[in-house]
Amino acid sequence: DQQVKQNSPSLSVQEGRISILNCDYTNSMFDYFLWYKKYPAEGPTFLISISSIKDKNEDGRFTVFLNKSAKHLSLHIVPSQPGDSAVYFCAARDDSGNTPLVFGKGTRLSVIA
Amino acid sequence: KAGVTQTPRYLIKTRGQQVTLSCSPISGHRSVSWYQQTPGQGLQFLFEYFSETQRNKGNFPGRFSGRQFSNSRSEMNVSTLELGDSALYLCASSSLFRQGNEQFFGPGTRLTVL
């Protein structure tokens, strides 16, 4: 049973345009969500997070939106740059602080110059 | 501050052998988690250690085990290796006292089982 789903395995976007990566979750106990970026031959690096008490969090070109009622979050990258080409993982955890992060399977973003 | 380090970076083993992977967390971090990444499966949680105690365990067979030492360094062991164990094994550390407990990952150990 996959609790965090990233239904798009890959996404191609033109440089300068917006990239939108989507993530759905099923566990209503999740209340903290994170996005990680992973380049080949490297470990994932933390990108941005959002708590369930917010519906939006912004950090430079990266914005994460959370729709709790739909159990859906999205990561927007504006403008997209070739260096953003990587695999993006969505992750979630519940509010107990005692359970591990649950990751989606990732979306491979390709930004085309 | 040095990041999470994992050794070795690459490993080739044959079926039936066992392997031990090592992880040194960021200085001051006492929580270490291990994940297995295979193509198309994302990051599958193996286990988490905090202060030498296993706090959580994922849904993996008993061939997968781990431990944490008093200096927070952690090792994971896989016995009786199978072809399906070929994967990237990632270690992550966190302080557990930062909001959201963001985890910081090492570069991983690429294990190939022949």
mmCIF file of C-alpha atoms in Angstrom:
data_model
loop_
_atom_site.group_PDB
_atom_site.id
_atom_site.type_symbol
_atom_site.label_atom_id
_atom_site.label_comp_id
_atom_site.label_asym_id
_atom_site.label_seq_id
_atom_site.Cartn_x
_atom_site.Cartn_y
_atom_site.Cartn_z
ATOM 1 C CA ASP A 1 0.000 0.000 0.000
ATOM 2 C CA GLN A 2 1.711 3.132 -1.226
ATOM 3 C CA GLN A 3 0.981 5.995 1.126
ATOM 4 C CA VAL A 4 2.801 8.627 -0.923
ATOM 5 C CA LYS A 5 2.290 8.594 -4.664
ATOM 6 C CA GLN A 6 4.036 10.471 -7.416
ATOM 7 C CA ASN A 7 2.065 9.402 -10.451
ATOM 8 C CA SER A 8 4.286 11.022 -13.063
ATOM 9 C CA PRO A 9 7.566 9.123 -13.414
ATOM 10 C CA SER A 10 8.972 11.837 -15.662
ATOM 11 C CA LEU A 11 8.389 15.417 -16.770
ATOM 12 C CA SER A 12 10.029 17.546 -19.460
ATOM 13 C CA VAL A 13 9.913 21.306 -19.319
ATOM 14 C CA GLN A 14 11.423 24.082 -21.406
ATOM 15 C CA GLU A 15 14.004 26.267 -19.704
ATOM 16 C CA GLY A 16 12.413 29.384 -18.238
ATOM 17 C CA ARG A 17 8.954 27.825 -17.945
ATOM 18 C CA ILE A 18 7.232 26.533 -14.836
ATOM 19 C CA SER A 19 7.757 22.965 -13.619
ATOM 20 C CA ILE A 20 4.947 21.469 -11.553
ATOM 21 C CA LEU A 21 5.573 18.206 -9.742
ATOM 22 C CA ASN A 22 2.655 16.537 -8.038
ATOM 23 C CA CYS A 23 2.320 14.273 -5.036
ATOM 24 C CA ASP A 24 -0.695 12.585 -3.455
ATOM 25 C CA TYR A 25 -0.909 10.899 -0.088
ATOM 26 C CA THR A 26 -3.411 8.615 1.560
ATOM 27 C CA ASN A 27 -2.530 8.749 5.252
ATOM 28 C CA SER A 28 -4.550 11.496 6.948
ATOM 29 C CA MET A 29 -2.118 11.402 9.882
ATOM 30 C CA PHE A 30 0.630 12.915 7.752
ATOM 31 C CA ASP A 31 1.183 16.483 8.758
ATOM 32 C CA TYR A 32 4.646 17.374 7.504
ATOM 33 C CA PHE A 33 5.766 17.151 3.907
ATOM 34 C CA LEU A 34 9.158 17.485 2.286
ATOM 35 C CA TRP A 35 10.639 17.563 -1.169
ATOM 36 C CA TYR A 36 14.059 16.182 -1.943
ATOM 37 C CA LYS A 37 16.108 16.489 -5.092
ATOM 38 C CA LYS A 38 18.487 13.777 -6.237
ATOM 39 C CA TYR A 39 21.225 13.922 -8.832
ATOM 40 C CA PRO A 40 22.777 10.706 -10.158
ATOM 41 C CA ALA A 41 25.474 9.215 -7.936
ATOM 42 C CA GLU A 42 24.506 11.533 -5.065
ATOM 43 C CA GLY A 43 22.210 11.192 -2.098
ATOM 44 C CA PRO A 44 18.935 13.152 -2.008
ATOM 45 C CA THR A 45 19.213 16.722 -0.784
ATOM 46 C CA PHE A 46 16.485 18.493 1.122
ATOM 47 C CA LEU A 47 14.754 21.150 -0.944
ATOM 48 C CA ILE A 48 11.708 22.550 0.805
ATOM 49 C CA SER A 49 9.085 21.488 3.318
ATOM 50 C CA ILE A 50 5.620 22.445 4.470
ATOM 51 C CA SER A 51 3.663 21.877 7.621
ATOM 52 C CA SER A 52 -0.020 20.984 7.479
ATOM 53 C CA ILE A 53 -0.912 24.242 9.200
ATOM 54 C CA LYS A 54 0.133 26.078 6.036
ATOM 55 C CA ASP A 55 -1.046 25.816 2.463
ATOM 56 C CA LYS A 56 1.974 27.396 0.832
ATOM 57 C CA ASN A 57 5.681 27.719 1.473
ATOM 58 C CA GLU A 58 8.083 29.578 -0.756
ATOM 59 C CA ASP A 59 11.859 29.548 -1.032
ATOM 60 C CA GLY A 60 13.283 31.419 -3.969
ATOM 61 C CA ARG A 61 12.255 29.727 -7.189
ATOM 62 C CA PHE A 62 10.634 26.852 -5.300
ATOM 63 C CA THR A 63 7.099 26.894 -3.906
ATOM 64 C CA VAL A 64 5.228 24.027 -2.342
ATOM 65 C CA PHE A 65 1.445 24.052 -2.169
ATOM 66 C CA LEU A 66 -0.567 21.812 0.129
ATOM 67 C CA ASN A 67 -4.236 20.950 -0.288
ATOM 68 C CA LYS A 68 -5.121 18.940 2.810
ATOM 69 C CA SER A 69 -8.687 18.213 1.814
ATOM 70 C CA ALA A 70 -7.500 16.674 -1.443
ATOM 71 C CA LYS A 71 -4.434 15.095 0.197
ATOM 72 C CA HIS A 72 -2.354 16.629 -2.530
ATOM 73 C CA LEU A 73 0.780 18.703 -2.683
ATOM 74 C CA SER A 74 2.724 20.159 -5.528
ATOM 75 C CA LEU A 75 6.143 21.655 -6.075
ATOM 76 C CA HIS A 76 6.429 24.590 -8.440
ATOM 77 C CA ILE A 77 9.773 25.643 -9.873
ATOM 78 C CA VAL A 78 9.783 29.026 -11.585
ATOM 79 C CA PRO A 79 11.682 29.659 -13.755
ATOM 80 C CA SER A 80 13.023 26.205 -14.492
ATOM 81 C CA GLN A 81 16.737 25.923 -15.182
ATOM 82 C CA PRO A 82 18.780 23.108 -16.754
ATOM 83 C CA GLY A 83 20.459 22.539 -13.370
ATOM 84 C CA ASP A 84 17.067 21.612 -11.951
ATOM 85 C CA SER A 85 17.139 18.411 -13.997
ATOM 86 C CA ALA A 86 17.074 15.683 -11.341
ATOM 87 C CA VAL A 87 14.773 13.200 -9.656
ATOM 88 C CA TYR A 88 12.412 14.807 -7.157
ATOM 89 C CA PHE A 89 11.046 12.838 -4.231
ATOM 90 C CA CYS A 90 8.054 13.784 -2.171
ATOM 91 C CA ALA A 91 8.112 12.586 1.450
ATOM 92 C CA ALA A 92 5.725 12.753 4.381
ATOM 93 C CA ARG A 93 5.598 11.988 8.056
ATOM 94 C CA ASP A 94 3.005 12.043 10.786
ATOM 95 C CA ASP A 95 2.886 14.326 13.778
ATOM 96 C CA SER A 96 4.179 11.818 16.285
ATOM 97 C CA GLY A 97 7.774 12.491 15.310
ATOM 98 C CA ASN A 98 8.443 8.850 15.950
ATOM 99 C CA THR A 99 7.730 7.367 12.551
ATOM 100 C CA PRO A 100 10.047 7.403 9.568
ATOM 101 C CA LEU A 101 9.644 9.507 6.476
ATOM 102 C CA VAL A 102 7.590 7.855 3.750
ATOM 103 C CA PHE A 103 8.833 8.587 0.258
ATOM 104 C CA GLY A 104 7.171 8.550 -3.117
ATOM 105 C CA LYS A 105 8.825 6.827 -6.051
ATOM 106 C CA GLY A 106 10.101 10.066 -7.522
ATOM 107 C CA THR A 107 9.598 12.137 -10.658
ATOM 108 C CA ARG A 108 12.452 12.664 -13.092
ATOM 109 C CA LEU A 109 12.461 16.288 -14.242
ATOM 110 C CA SER A 110 14.280 17.212 -17.427
ATOM 111 C CA VAL A 111 14.672 20.912 -18.160
ATOM 112 C CA ILE A 112 15.461 21.443 -21.808
ATOM 113 C CA ALA A 113 17.573 24.432 -22.821
ATOM 114 C CA LYS B 1 30.492 20.825 9.014
ATOM 115 C CA ALA B 2 31.192 17.532 7.258
ATOM 116 C CA GLY B 3 28.219 15.787 5.680
ATOM 117 C CA VAL B 4 27.054 12.218 5.992
ATOM 118 C CA THR B 5 29.691 9.796 4.786
ATOM 119 C CA GLN B 6 29.153 6.264 3.622
ATOM 120 C CA THR B 7 31.688 3.557 2.927
ATOM 121 C CA PRO B 8 32.311 1.871 0.663
ATOM 122 C CA ARG B 9 30.801 3.762 -2.274
ATOM 123 C CA TYR B 10 30.672 0.712 -4.513
ATOM 124 C CA LEU B 11 30.570 -2.976 -3.732
ATOM 125 C CA ILE B 12 30.264 -6.125 -5.803
ATOM 126 C CA LYS B 13 29.300 -9.355 -4.111
ATOM 127 C CA THR B 14 28.001 -12.750 -5.166
ATOM 128 C CA ARG B 15 24.823 -14.483 -4.090
ATOM 129 C CA GLY B 16 25.017 -16.033 -0.664
ATOM 130 C CA GLN B 17 27.693 -13.711 0.633
ATOM 131 C CA GLN B 18 27.147 -11.138 3.319
ATOM 132 C CA VAL B 19 27.988 -7.455 3.312
ATOM 133 C CA THR B 20 28.433 -4.671 5.869
ATOM 134 C CA LEU B 21 27.909 -1.031 4.990
ATOM 135 C CA SER B 22 29.010 1.865 7.153
ATOM 136 C CA CYS B 23 27.584 5.316 7.766
ATOM 137 C CA SER B 24 28.973 8.266 9.714
ATOM 138 C CA PRO B 25 26.321 10.897 10.460
ATOM 139 C CA ILE B 26 26.764 14.636 10.631
ATOM 140 C CA SER B 27 28.483 15.611 13.844
ATOM 141 C CA GLY B 28 25.886 16.068 16.586
ATOM 142 C CA HIS B 29 23.200 14.062 14.821
ATOM 143 C CA ARG B 30 22.090 11.066 16.823
ATOM 144 C CA SER B 31 19.470 9.636 14.494
ATOM 145 C CA VAL B 32 20.526 7.495 11.557
ATOM 146 C CA SER B 33 18.147 5.975 9.033
ATOM 147 C CA TRP B 34 18.834 3.543 6.229
ATOM 148 C CA TYR B 35 16.987 3.304 2.910
ATOM 149 C CA GLN B 36 17.143 1.057 -0.102
ATOM 150 C CA GLN B 37 16.649 2.646 -3.497
ATOM 151 C CA THR B 38 15.919 0.496 -6.522
ATOM 152 C CA PRO B 39 14.796 1.653 -9.977
ATOM 153 C CA GLY B 40 11.113 2.439 -9.973
ATOM 154 C CA GLN B 41 10.667 1.820 -6.241
ATOM 155 C CA GLY B 42 11.785 5.059 -4.725
ATOM 156 C CA LEU B 43 13.304 4.997 -1.271
ATOM 157 C CA GLN B 44 12.240 2.066 0.862
ATOM 158 C CA PHE B 45 12.793 2.532 4.579
ATOM 159 C CA LEU B 46 14.954 -0.122 6.236
ATOM 160 C CA PHE B 47 15.465 1.012 9.824
ATOM 161 C CA GLU B 48 16.209 3.951 12.070
ATOM 162 C CA TYR B 49 18.526 4.128 15.041
ATOM 163 C CA PHE B 50 18.694 6.705 17.781
ATOM 164 C CA SER B 51 21.180 6.555 20.641
ATOM 165 C CA GLU B 52 22.124 2.990 19.773
ATOM 166 C CA THR B 53 18.495 1.820 19.845
ATOM 167 C CA GLN B 54 16.420 0.791 16.872
ATOM 168 C CA ARG B 55 13.401 3.102 16.818
ATOM 169 C CA ASN B 56 11.707 1.947 13.659
ATOM 170 C CA LYS B 57 11.991 -0.924 11.248
ATOM 171 C CA GLY B 58 10.718 -1.236 7.710
ATOM 172 C CA ASN B 59 9.238 -4.242 5.999
ATOM 173 C CA PHE B 60 12.405 -6.094 5.072
ATOM 174 C CA PRO B 61 13.400 -9.689 5.853
ATOM 175 C CA GLY B 62 15.566 -10.538 8.817
ATOM 176 C CA ARG B 63 18.596 -10.840 6.519
ATOM 177 C CA PHE B 64 18.788 -7.055 6.827
ATOM 178 C CA SER B 65 20.076 -5.853 10.163
ATOM 179 C CA GLY B 66 21.782 -2.843 11.576
ATOM 180 C CA ARG B 67 23.315 -1.314 14.626
ATOM 181 C CA GLN B 68 24.466 2.011 15.944
ATOM 182 C CA PHE B 69 27.513 2.719 18.022
ATOM 183 C CA SER B 70 27.970 5.126 20.895
ATOM 184 C CA ASN B 71 29.555 7.698 18.556
ATOM 185 C CA SER B 72 26.355 7.522 16.411
ATOM 186 C CA ARG B 73 28.094 5.774 13.540
ATOM 187 C CA SER B 74 25.922 3.057 12.095
ATOM 188 C CA GLU B 75 26.388 -0.131 10.153
ATOM 189 C CA MET B 76 23.934 -2.232 8.242
ATOM 190 C CA ASN B 77 24.470 -5.849 7.358
ATOM 191 C CA VAL B 78 22.851 -7.988 4.718
ATOM 192 C CA SER B 79 23.377 -11.718 4.975
ATOM 193 C CA THR B 80 22.820 -14.411 2.362
ATOM 194 C CA LEU B 81 22.733 -11.895 -0.455
ATOM 195 C CA GLU B 82 20.202 -12.291 -3.239
ATOM 196 C CA LEU B 83 20.233 -10.803 -6.737
ATOM 197 C CA GLY B 84 17.313 -8.584 -5.740
ATOM 198 C CA ASP B 85 19.421 -6.937 -3.062
ATOM 199 C CA SER B 86 21.288 -5.031 -5.760
ATOM 200 C CA ALA B 87 20.454 -1.414 -5.006
ATOM 201 C CA LEU B 88 21.686 1.925 -3.793
ATOM 202 C CA TYR B 89 21.742 1.940 0.008
ATOM 203 C CA LEU B 90 21.340 5.377 1.480
ATOM 204 C CA CYS B 91 22.016 6.522 4.990
ATOM 205 C CA ALA B 92 20.503 9.691 6.403
ATOM 206 C CA SER B 93 21.069 11.501 9.662
ATOM 207 C CA SER B 94 18.981 14.027 11.542
ATOM 208 C CA SER B 95 19.081 15.851 14.827
ATOM 209 C CA LEU B 96 15.488 14.967 15.733
ATOM 210 C CA PHE B 97 15.162 18.353 17.340
ATOM 211 C CA ARG B 98 14.778 20.439 14.214
ATOM 212 C CA GLN B 99 11.305 21.149 13.003
ATOM 213 C CA GLY B 100 10.294 18.488 10.549
ATOM 214 C CA ASN B 101 13.381 16.467 11.322
ATOM 215 C CA GLU B 102 14.855 17.047 7.900
ATOM 216 C CA GLN B 103 17.149 14.221 7.035
ATOM 217 C CA PHE B 104 20.525 14.723 5.443
ATOM 218 C CA PHE B 105 21.597 11.942 3.117
ATOM 219 C CA GLY B 106 24.956 10.491 2.315
ATOM 220 C CA PRO B 107 25.986 9.667 -1.255
ATOM 221 C CA GLY B 108 25.004 6.034 -0.859
ATOM 222 C CA THR B 109 26.651 2.674 -1.355
ATOM 223 C CA ARG B 110 25.948 1.012 -4.683
ATOM 224 C CA LEU B 111 25.714 -2.724 -4.058
ATOM 225 C CA THR B 112 25.748 -5.118 -6.980
ATOM 226 C CA VAL B 113 25.005 -8.779 -6.350
ATOM 227 C CA LEU B 114 26.104 -11.181 -9.084
#
